Tab-separated table of C-alpha atoms in Angstrom:
chain	number	residue	atom	x	y	z
A	14	ILE	CA	167.340	79.247	53.122
A	15	LEU	CA	167.112	81.878	50.405
A	16	SER	CA	163.957	83.988	50.434
A	17	LEU	CA	163.217	86.550	47.727
A	18	SER	CA	159.419	86.271	47.859
A	19	ASN	CA	157.136	89.218	47.109
A	20	THR	CA	159.815	91.479	45.699
A	21	ASP	CA	159.998	93.628	42.590
A	22	MET	CA	163.046	91.731	41.410
A	23	TYR	CA	163.049	90.801	37.730
A	24	GLY	CA	165.202	89.242	35.065
A	25	THR	CA	166.698	85.778	34.785
A	26	LEU	CA	168.212	83.693	37.550
A	27	PRO	CA	171.993	84.231	37.826
A	28	SER	CA	174.249	81.318	36.926
A	29	GLY	CA	175.915	81.582	40.314
A	30	MET	CA	172.818	80.152	41.974
A	31	SER	CA	173.972	76.725	40.813
A	32	GLN	CA	176.726	76.910	43.464
A	33	LEU	CA	174.229	76.961	46.367
A	34	GLU	CA	174.373	73.185	46.631
A	35	ASN	CA	173.434	73.015	50.316
A	36	LEU	CA	170.267	75.053	49.870
A	37	GLU	CA	167.141	73.325	51.178
A	38	LEU	CA	164.524	76.094	50.965
A	39	LEU	CA	164.243	78.486	48.021
A	40	LEU	CA	161.460	81.060	47.847
A	41	LEU	CA	161.259	83.118	44.670
A	42	ASP	CA	157.471	83.400	44.470
A	43	ASP	CA	155.406	86.498	43.698
A	44	SER	CA	158.092	88.427	41.875
A	45	ASN	CA	158.930	89.158	38.226
A	46	PHE	CA	161.605	86.611	37.436
A	47	SER	CA	161.609	85.207	33.907
A	48	GLY	CA	163.527	82.919	31.617
A	49	SER	CA	164.878	79.481	32.501
A	50	VAL	CA	165.141	77.593	35.803
A	51	GLU	CA	167.867	75.309	34.458
A	52	VAL	CA	170.318	76.823	36.950
A	53	LEU	CA	168.410	75.074	39.765
A	54	GLN	CA	169.138	71.569	38.475
A	55	ASN	CA	172.270	71.264	40.624
A	56	LEU	CA	170.522	72.118	43.888
A	57	THR	CA	169.910	68.490	44.756
A	58	ASN	CA	169.401	69.167	48.464
A	59	LEU	CA	166.358	71.350	47.862
A	60	ARG	CA	163.313	70.319	49.910
A	61	TYR	CA	161.008	73.265	49.287
A	62	LEU	CA	160.891	75.166	45.992
A	63	TYR	CA	158.408	77.980	45.459
A	64	LEU	CA	158.466	79.640	42.042
A	65	GLU	CA	154.790	80.573	41.680
A	66	ASP	CA	153.529	83.866	40.284
A	67	ASN	CA	156.491	84.788	38.124
A	68	ARG	CA	157.140	84.791	34.368
A	69	PHE	CA	159.411	81.762	34.005
A	70	ASN	CA	158.995	80.377	30.496
A	71	ASP	CA	161.103	77.226	30.368
A	72	THR	CA	160.050	74.183	28.424
A	73	ILE	CA	158.994	71.437	30.808
A	74	ASP	CA	160.286	68.111	29.523
A	75	ASP	CA	161.436	64.713	30.820
A	76	ASN	CA	164.501	66.306	32.413
A	77	PHE	CA	162.715	69.154	34.181
A	78	LEU	CA	164.131	69.395	37.738
A	79	LYS	CA	164.710	65.650	37.518
A	80	GLU	CA	167.630	65.626	39.964
A	81	LEU	CA	165.668	67.374	42.729
A	82	ASP	CA	164.204	64.147	44.030
A	83	GLN	CA	164.312	65.242	47.685
A	84	LEU	CA	161.595	67.826	47.129
A	85	VAL	CA	158.701	67.934	49.587
A	86	HIS	CA	156.950	70.968	48.057
A	87	LEU	CA	157.152	72.051	44.412
A	88	ASP	CA	155.056	75.022	43.345
A	89	ILE	CA	155.549	76.420	39.849
A	90	SER	CA	151.983	77.666	39.364
A	91	ALA	CA	151.005	80.849	37.518
A	92	ASN	CA	154.016	81.112	35.209
A	93	ASP	CA	154.550	80.790	31.451
A	94	PHE	CA	156.049	77.317	31.427
A	95	ARG	CA	155.372	75.345	28.265
A	96	GLY	CA	155.567	71.682	27.398
A	97	SER	CA	153.773	68.737	25.845
A	98	SER	CA	153.403	66.539	28.926
A	99	ILE	CA	153.368	66.460	32.712
A	100	PRO	CA	156.784	65.045	33.759
A	101	ALA	CA	156.313	61.451	34.879
A	102	HIS	CA	159.344	61.504	37.180
A	103	LEU	CA	157.686	64.009	39.530
A	104	PHE	CA	155.277	61.288	40.668
A	105	GLY	CA	158.256	59.172	41.650
A	106	PHE	CA	159.763	61.688	44.066
A	107	PRO	CA	159.537	59.757	47.353
A	108	ASP	CA	158.903	62.692	49.727
A	109	LEU	CA	156.811	64.982	47.517
A	110	LYS	CA	153.670	66.182	49.298
A	111	VAL	CA	152.728	69.282	47.284
A	112	LEU	CA	152.780	69.528	43.482
A	113	ASP	CA	151.201	72.670	42.072
A	114	MET	CA	151.657	73.319	38.343
A	115	SER	CA	148.331	75.096	37.815
A	116	SER	CA	147.717	78.124	35.615
A	117	ASN	CA	150.514	77.459	33.164
A	118	HIS	CA	148.315	78.065	30.161
A	119	ARG	CA	150.948	77.187	27.576
A	120	MET	CA	151.209	73.619	28.794
A	121	GLN	CA	149.411	70.742	27.102
A	122	GLY	CA	149.500	66.965	26.892
A	123	SER	CA	148.025	64.230	29.059
A	124	LEU	CA	148.506	62.904	32.568
A	125	PRO	CA	151.323	60.305	32.871
A	126	ALA	CA	149.073	57.309	33.496
A	127	GLU	CA	151.789	54.700	34.064
A	128	ALA	CA	153.797	56.846	36.478
A	129	ILE	CA	150.686	57.698	38.481
A	130	ALA	CA	149.585	54.045	38.659
A	131	ASN	CA	153.073	53.088	39.878
A	132	ALA	CA	153.081	55.744	42.589
A	133	LYS	CA	151.865	53.358	45.288
A	134	GLY	CA	153.163	54.612	48.612
A	135	SER	CA	153.268	58.176	47.334
A	136	LYS	CA	153.187	60.871	50.023
A	137	LEU	CA	151.509	63.318	47.651
A	138	GLU	CA	148.736	65.214	49.443
A	139	HIS	CA	148.130	68.253	47.263
A	140	LEU	CA	147.922	67.953	43.472
A	141	SER	CA	146.794	71.029	41.561
A	142	LEU	CA	146.899	70.888	37.757
A	143	HIS	CA	144.040	73.169	36.792
A	144	SER	CA	144.157	75.515	33.795
A	145	MET	CA	146.840	73.633	31.859
A	146	ASN	CA	145.097	72.427	28.671
A	147	ILE	CA	145.510	68.801	29.789
A	148	THR	CA	143.836	66.356	27.402
A	149	GLY	CA	142.979	62.670	27.525
A	150	GLN	CA	141.179	60.824	30.292
A	151	ILE	CA	141.729	60.771	34.037
A	152	PRO	CA	143.857	57.625	34.465
A	153	LEU	CA	142.266	54.815	36.458
A	154	GLY	CA	145.530	54.397	38.322
A	155	ILE	CA	145.003	57.726	40.056
A	156	SER	CA	143.620	55.605	42.883
A	157	ALA	CA	147.266	54.869	43.792
A	158	LEU	CA	147.625	58.368	45.227
A	159	LYS	CA	146.025	57.311	48.509
A	160	ASN	CA	147.251	60.280	50.559
A	161	LEU	CA	145.670	62.964	48.391
A	162	THR	CA	143.557	65.459	50.283
A	163	HIS	CA	143.438	68.048	47.470
A	164	LEU	CA	142.889	67.243	43.784
A	165	ASP	CA	142.215	69.936	41.188
A	166	LEU	CA	142.019	68.912	37.529
A	167	SER	CA	139.480	71.549	36.525
A	168	LEU	CA	139.638	73.928	33.575
A	169	ASN	CA	141.319	71.466	31.243
A	170	ARG	CA	140.232	69.402	28.227
A	171	LEU	CA	139.799	66.028	29.872
A	172	TYR	CA	137.153	63.759	28.364
A	173	GLY	CA	135.444	60.421	28.892
A	174	ASP	CA	133.813	59.279	32.113
A	175	ILE	CA	134.771	60.551	35.539
A	176	PRO	CA	136.357	57.334	36.867
A	177	PRO	CA	134.847	55.699	39.960
A	178	GLU	CA	138.405	54.863	41.026
A	179	LEU	CA	138.493	58.377	42.485
A	180	ALA	CA	136.299	57.039	45.286
A	181	GLU	CA	139.331	55.108	46.539
A	182	LEU	CA	140.928	58.435	47.481
A	183	THR	CA	139.181	58.371	50.830
A	184	LYS	CA	141.253	61.201	52.338
A	185	LEU	CA	140.109	63.747	49.731
A	186	GLN	CA	138.741	66.957	51.174
A	187	TYR	CA	138.880	69.040	47.996
A	188	LEU	CA	137.827	67.762	44.556
A	189	PHE	CA	137.560	70.152	41.616
A	190	LEU	CA	136.904	68.579	38.205
A	191	GLY	CA	134.756	71.249	36.541
A	192	ARG	CA	135.049	72.779	33.084
A	193	ASN	CA	136.245	69.702	31.245
A	194	ASN	CA	134.678	67.692	28.412
A	195	PHE	CA	133.386	64.693	30.347
A	196	SER	CA	130.706	62.389	28.966
A	197	ALA	CA	127.137	63.213	29.973
A	198	GLY	CA	125.856	61.373	33.016
A	199	ALA	CA	124.280	61.577	36.448
A	200	VAL	CA	125.983	62.882	39.564
A	201	PRO	CA	128.325	59.937	40.302
A	202	GLU	CA	126.893	57.650	42.976
A	203	TRP	CA	130.356	56.813	44.300
A	204	LEU	CA	130.794	60.394	45.506
A	205	ARG	CA	128.613	59.574	48.495
A	206	ASN	CA	131.460	57.505	49.936
A	207	MET	CA	133.839	60.486	49.956
A	208	THR	CA	132.606	61.644	53.321
A	209	LYS	CA	135.605	63.868	54.118
A	210	LEU	CA	134.892	66.238	51.225
A	211	THR	CA	134.573	69.872	52.223
A	212	GLU	CA	134.720	71.265	48.667
A	213	LEU	CA	133.284	69.738	45.497
A	214	SER	CA	133.086	71.338	42.060
A	215	LEU	CA	131.612	69.615	39.036
A	216	LYS	CA	130.807	72.843	37.214
A	217	ALA	CA	130.111	72.379	33.497
A	218	SER	CA	130.723	68.624	33.702
A	219	SER	CA	127.787	67.462	31.522
A	220	LEU	CA	125.769	66.360	34.564
A	221	THR	CA	122.208	65.193	33.902
A	222	GLY	CA	119.344	63.947	36.056
A	223	ILE	CA	118.565	65.129	39.577
A	224	ILE	CA	120.608	66.320	42.536
A	225	PRO	CA	120.568	63.180	44.703
A	226	ASP	CA	119.300	63.345	48.258
A	227	TRP	CA	122.525	61.828	49.619
A	228	ILE	CA	124.417	65.034	48.814
A	229	GLY	CA	122.958	66.468	51.998
A	230	THR	CA	123.139	63.340	54.141
A	231	ASP	CA	126.426	61.655	53.234
A	232	LEU	CA	128.559	64.698	52.381
A	233	SER	CA	127.777	66.511	55.609
A	234	LYS	CA	131.119	68.381	55.804
A	235	LEU	CA	130.643	70.345	52.579
A	236	LYS	CA	131.510	74.037	52.699
A	237	PHE	CA	131.556	74.558	48.928
A	238	LEU	CA	129.334	72.866	46.331
A	239	ASP	CA	129.305	73.838	42.658
A	240	PHE	CA	127.008	72.018	40.224
A	241	GLY	CA	126.554	75.102	38.026
A	242	GLU	CA	126.361	75.079	34.216
A	243	ASN	CA	125.038	71.544	33.804
A	244	SER	CA	121.729	69.980	32.730
A	245	LEU	CA	120.416	68.997	36.138
A	246	GLU	CA	116.653	68.976	36.609
A	247	GLY	CA	114.033	68.437	39.263
A	248	PRO	CA	113.700	70.037	42.704
A	249	LEU	CA	116.308	70.871	45.303
A	250	PRO	CA	116.546	68.105	47.915
A	251	GLU	CA	115.442	69.064	51.419
A	252	SER	CA	118.584	67.356	52.699
A	253	VAL	CA	120.857	70.065	51.259
A	254	GLY	CA	119.385	72.371	53.888
A	255	THR	CA	121.028	70.262	56.593
A	256	LEU	CA	124.559	71.095	55.371
A	257	SER	CA	125.280	73.322	58.340
A	258	ASN	CA	128.853	74.098	57.210
A	259	LEU	CA	127.869	75.209	53.695
A	260	TRP	CA	129.242	78.614	52.670
A	261	ILE	CA	128.983	78.477	48.878
A	262	LEU	CA	126.185	76.846	46.830
A	263	ILE	CA	126.368	77.354	43.058
A	264	LEU	CA	123.523	75.809	41.038
A	265	ASN	CA	122.919	78.383	38.318
A	266	LYS	CA	122.480	77.572	34.622
A	267	ASN	CA	120.677	74.250	35.012
A	268	ASN	CA	117.060	73.117	34.529
A	269	LEU	CA	116.150	72.869	38.210
A	270	ASN	CA	112.600	73.644	39.289
A	271	GLY	CA	110.231	73.758	42.249
A	272	THR	CA	110.574	75.988	45.291
A	273	ILE	CA	113.393	76.704	47.725
A	274	PRO	CA	112.989	74.081	50.471
A	275	LEU	CA	112.077	75.293	53.948
A	276	SER	CA	115.143	73.454	55.260
A	277	PHE	CA	117.346	76.057	53.549
A	278	GLY	CA	116.493	78.379	56.403
A	279	GLN	CA	118.985	76.356	58.438
A	280	LEU	CA	121.915	77.325	56.199
A	281	LYS	CA	123.224	79.956	58.605
A	282	SER	CA	126.755	79.952	57.133
A	283	LEU	CA	125.635	80.408	53.512
A	284	GLU	CA	127.335	83.433	51.918
A	285	THR	CA	126.928	82.698	48.201
A	286	PHE	CA	123.773	81.192	46.668
A	287	LEU	CA	123.386	81.192	42.881
A	288	ILE	CA	120.186	79.738	41.395
A	289	ASP	CA	119.634	81.981	38.363
A	290	ASP	CA	118.883	80.575	34.903
A	291	ASN	CA	116.709	77.745	36.237
A	292	GLN	CA	112.929	77.312	36.521
A	293	PHE	CA	112.330	77.932	40.206
A	294	GLU	CA	109.080	79.431	41.434
A	295	GLY	CA	107.557	80.775	44.629
A	296	ASN	CA	109.622	83.049	46.853
A	297	ALA	CA	112.932	83.312	48.648
A	298	ASP	CA	111.487	84.336	52.013
A	299	ILE	CA	113.190	81.469	53.842
A	300	ILE	CA	116.585	82.907	52.802
A	301	CYS	CA	115.619	86.547	53.240
A	302	ALA	CA	114.476	85.884	56.813
A	303	ARG	CA	118.092	85.507	57.926
A	304	LYS	CA	119.328	88.086	60.409
A	305	ASP	CA	122.530	88.687	58.461
A	306	LYS	CA	122.380	89.476	54.772
A	307	ILE	CA	123.753	86.875	52.371
A	308	GLU	CA	126.755	88.263	50.485
A	309	TYR	CA	125.847	87.042	46.980
A	310	PHE	CA	122.322	85.815	46.219
A	311	ILE	CA	121.324	85.686	42.552
A	312	ALA	CA	117.998	84.338	41.282
A	313	ASP	CA	115.492	84.811	38.438
A	314	CYS	CA	113.619	87.527	40.266
A	315	ALA	CA	113.557	90.098	37.438
A	316	SER	CA	110.663	90.654	35.065
A	317	ASN	CA	110.988	90.045	31.345
A	318	PRO	CA	112.822	93.052	29.872
A	319	GLU	CA	111.047	92.499	26.556
A	320	THR	CA	107.533	92.973	27.966
A	321	SER	CA	105.759	95.358	30.297
A	322	SER	CA	104.736	92.520	32.615
A	323	ASP	CA	106.021	92.537	36.179
A	324	VAL	CA	105.633	88.759	36.522
A	325	VAL	CA	108.765	87.075	37.910
A	326	GLU	CA	109.758	83.416	38.301
A	327	ILE	CA	110.684	83.775	41.952
A	328	ARG	CA	110.037	86.632	44.358
A	329	CYS	CA	113.117	87.749	46.242
A	330	ASP	CA	113.455	90.778	48.538
A	331	CYS	CA	117.089	90.171	49.492
A	332	CYS	CA	118.747	89.084	46.238
A	333	THR	CA	121.905	90.972	45.388
A	334	LEU	CA	121.122	90.550	41.683
A	335	CYS	CA	117.871	89.699	39.928
A	336	CYS	CA	118.035	88.042	36.506
A	337	HIS	CA	115.617	86.888	33.846
A	338	ASP	CA	116.113	83.983	31.462
A	339	GLN	CA	115.811	86.347	28.481
A	340	ASN	CA	118.779	88.378	29.688
A	341	ALA	CA	121.729	86.278	28.574
A	342	THR	CA	124.340	88.624	30.061
A	343	CYS	CA	122.910	88.773	33.576
A	344	ASN	CA	125.339	87.196	36.031
A	345	ASP	CA	127.940	86.495	33.377
A	346	ALA	CA	130.782	86.780	35.916
A	347	GLU	CA	132.970	83.765	36.559
A	348	TRP	CA	132.205	81.878	39.778
A	349	LEU	CA	135.010	79.327	39.811
A	350	GLY	CA	136.260	79.202	43.390
A	351	ASN	CA	139.489	77.335	42.672
A	352	GLN	CA	141.845	77.443	45.607
A	353	GLU	CA	144.925	79.414	44.623
A	354	SER	CA	146.994	77.825	47.357
A	355	ILE	CA	150.097	79.442	48.784
A	356	TRP	CA	152.774	78.137	51.101
A	357	GLU	CA	152.239	80.984	53.560
A	358	ASN	CA	148.828	79.511	54.414
A	359	GLY	CA	150.019	75.936	54.521
A	360	TYR	CA	148.192	75.257	51.250
A	361	GLY	CA	144.893	75.593	53.107
A	362	ARG	CA	141.777	77.546	52.197
A	363	VAL	CA	141.480	81.040	53.674
A	364	LYS	CA	139.054	82.599	51.162
A	365	TRP	CA	137.109	82.088	47.967
A	366	GLU	CA	137.891	84.579	45.209
A	367	PHE	CA	135.326	85.290	42.498
A	368	GLU	CA	135.144	87.954	39.808
A	369	ALA	CA	132.426	89.652	41.838
A	370	GLY	CA	134.458	89.686	45.041
A	371	GLU	CA	135.708	87.382	47.751
A	372	ILE	CA	134.411	85.441	50.732
A	373	SER	CA	136.940	85.220	53.568
A	374	LEU	CA	137.025	82.445	56.121
A	375	LEU	CA	139.224	84.529	58.386
A	376	ASN	CA	136.425	86.864	59.445
A	377	ASN	CA	134.314	84.087	60.943
């Protein structure tokens, strides 16, 4: 084991590291290392490699860490790696359970469709590739990754339809696909079969039509639901109020209407509720009646700043921010909620971090 995590160390990796051939666990995360990781190619006994949150700027190509095929965890997220493709050979590593390449903004290219389709029997559980400028379509063969519990492909440039083959990933608990360039369409019906989901984000995914009633009946384990920045319309289903585990509900910037259902009074765990930039009416009394104040509650409860009228779309006595449709900059913070997973927490969720603040699971 060699652990240099969370230090102020900087500079490039010394050439002598290539002599540590028996090393199985290398932790260099959360420091200021830079340059190449080529020196690690000889460490073929490595099982766990954590390089996240540094300034490594290697080019990722078909030879990138290719000899380290005993890896169980590989985390290179939040660096300056560059490259024109996701290395296909990584999906062939027989023991790999965690692959996190997210937030390498200088990457580009498409997902290796053939390698993913051929990864039958893969042990991969955690695949995070958000914020990497990935283009193309989600390959249909992604259904081969049967052990996935965490899939994050958000904040890329993927296009086409969201493939129903994702429904074959029946172990998924976390699915983030938002902020891509998918074709317009309804909330996918096949999602209702993914009953283990606890977090679902389809933010800015060109969704149209209504929020289906089965969201609240079939996806009963949801803690996080983000349908914000779409073109959804119609009322909120009463069934969403039965999601007793729901902490975060983001529905702002749609065309939703009607009133807040009475069933929403049952959402005792709700800490973030965003419904601004819609066409709701009535009042928010059912939310405001809670004993404990909701942490972030934003609605169109402000009057028109361009007139002297005090008429509002929805009356709210407990909102943390009141907006009006004519105020384009109201609630312009990012509410993304991507899980920035770290090995110290076993790649599990401990909090949601937003620009406005954070919601911690550890305090409840």
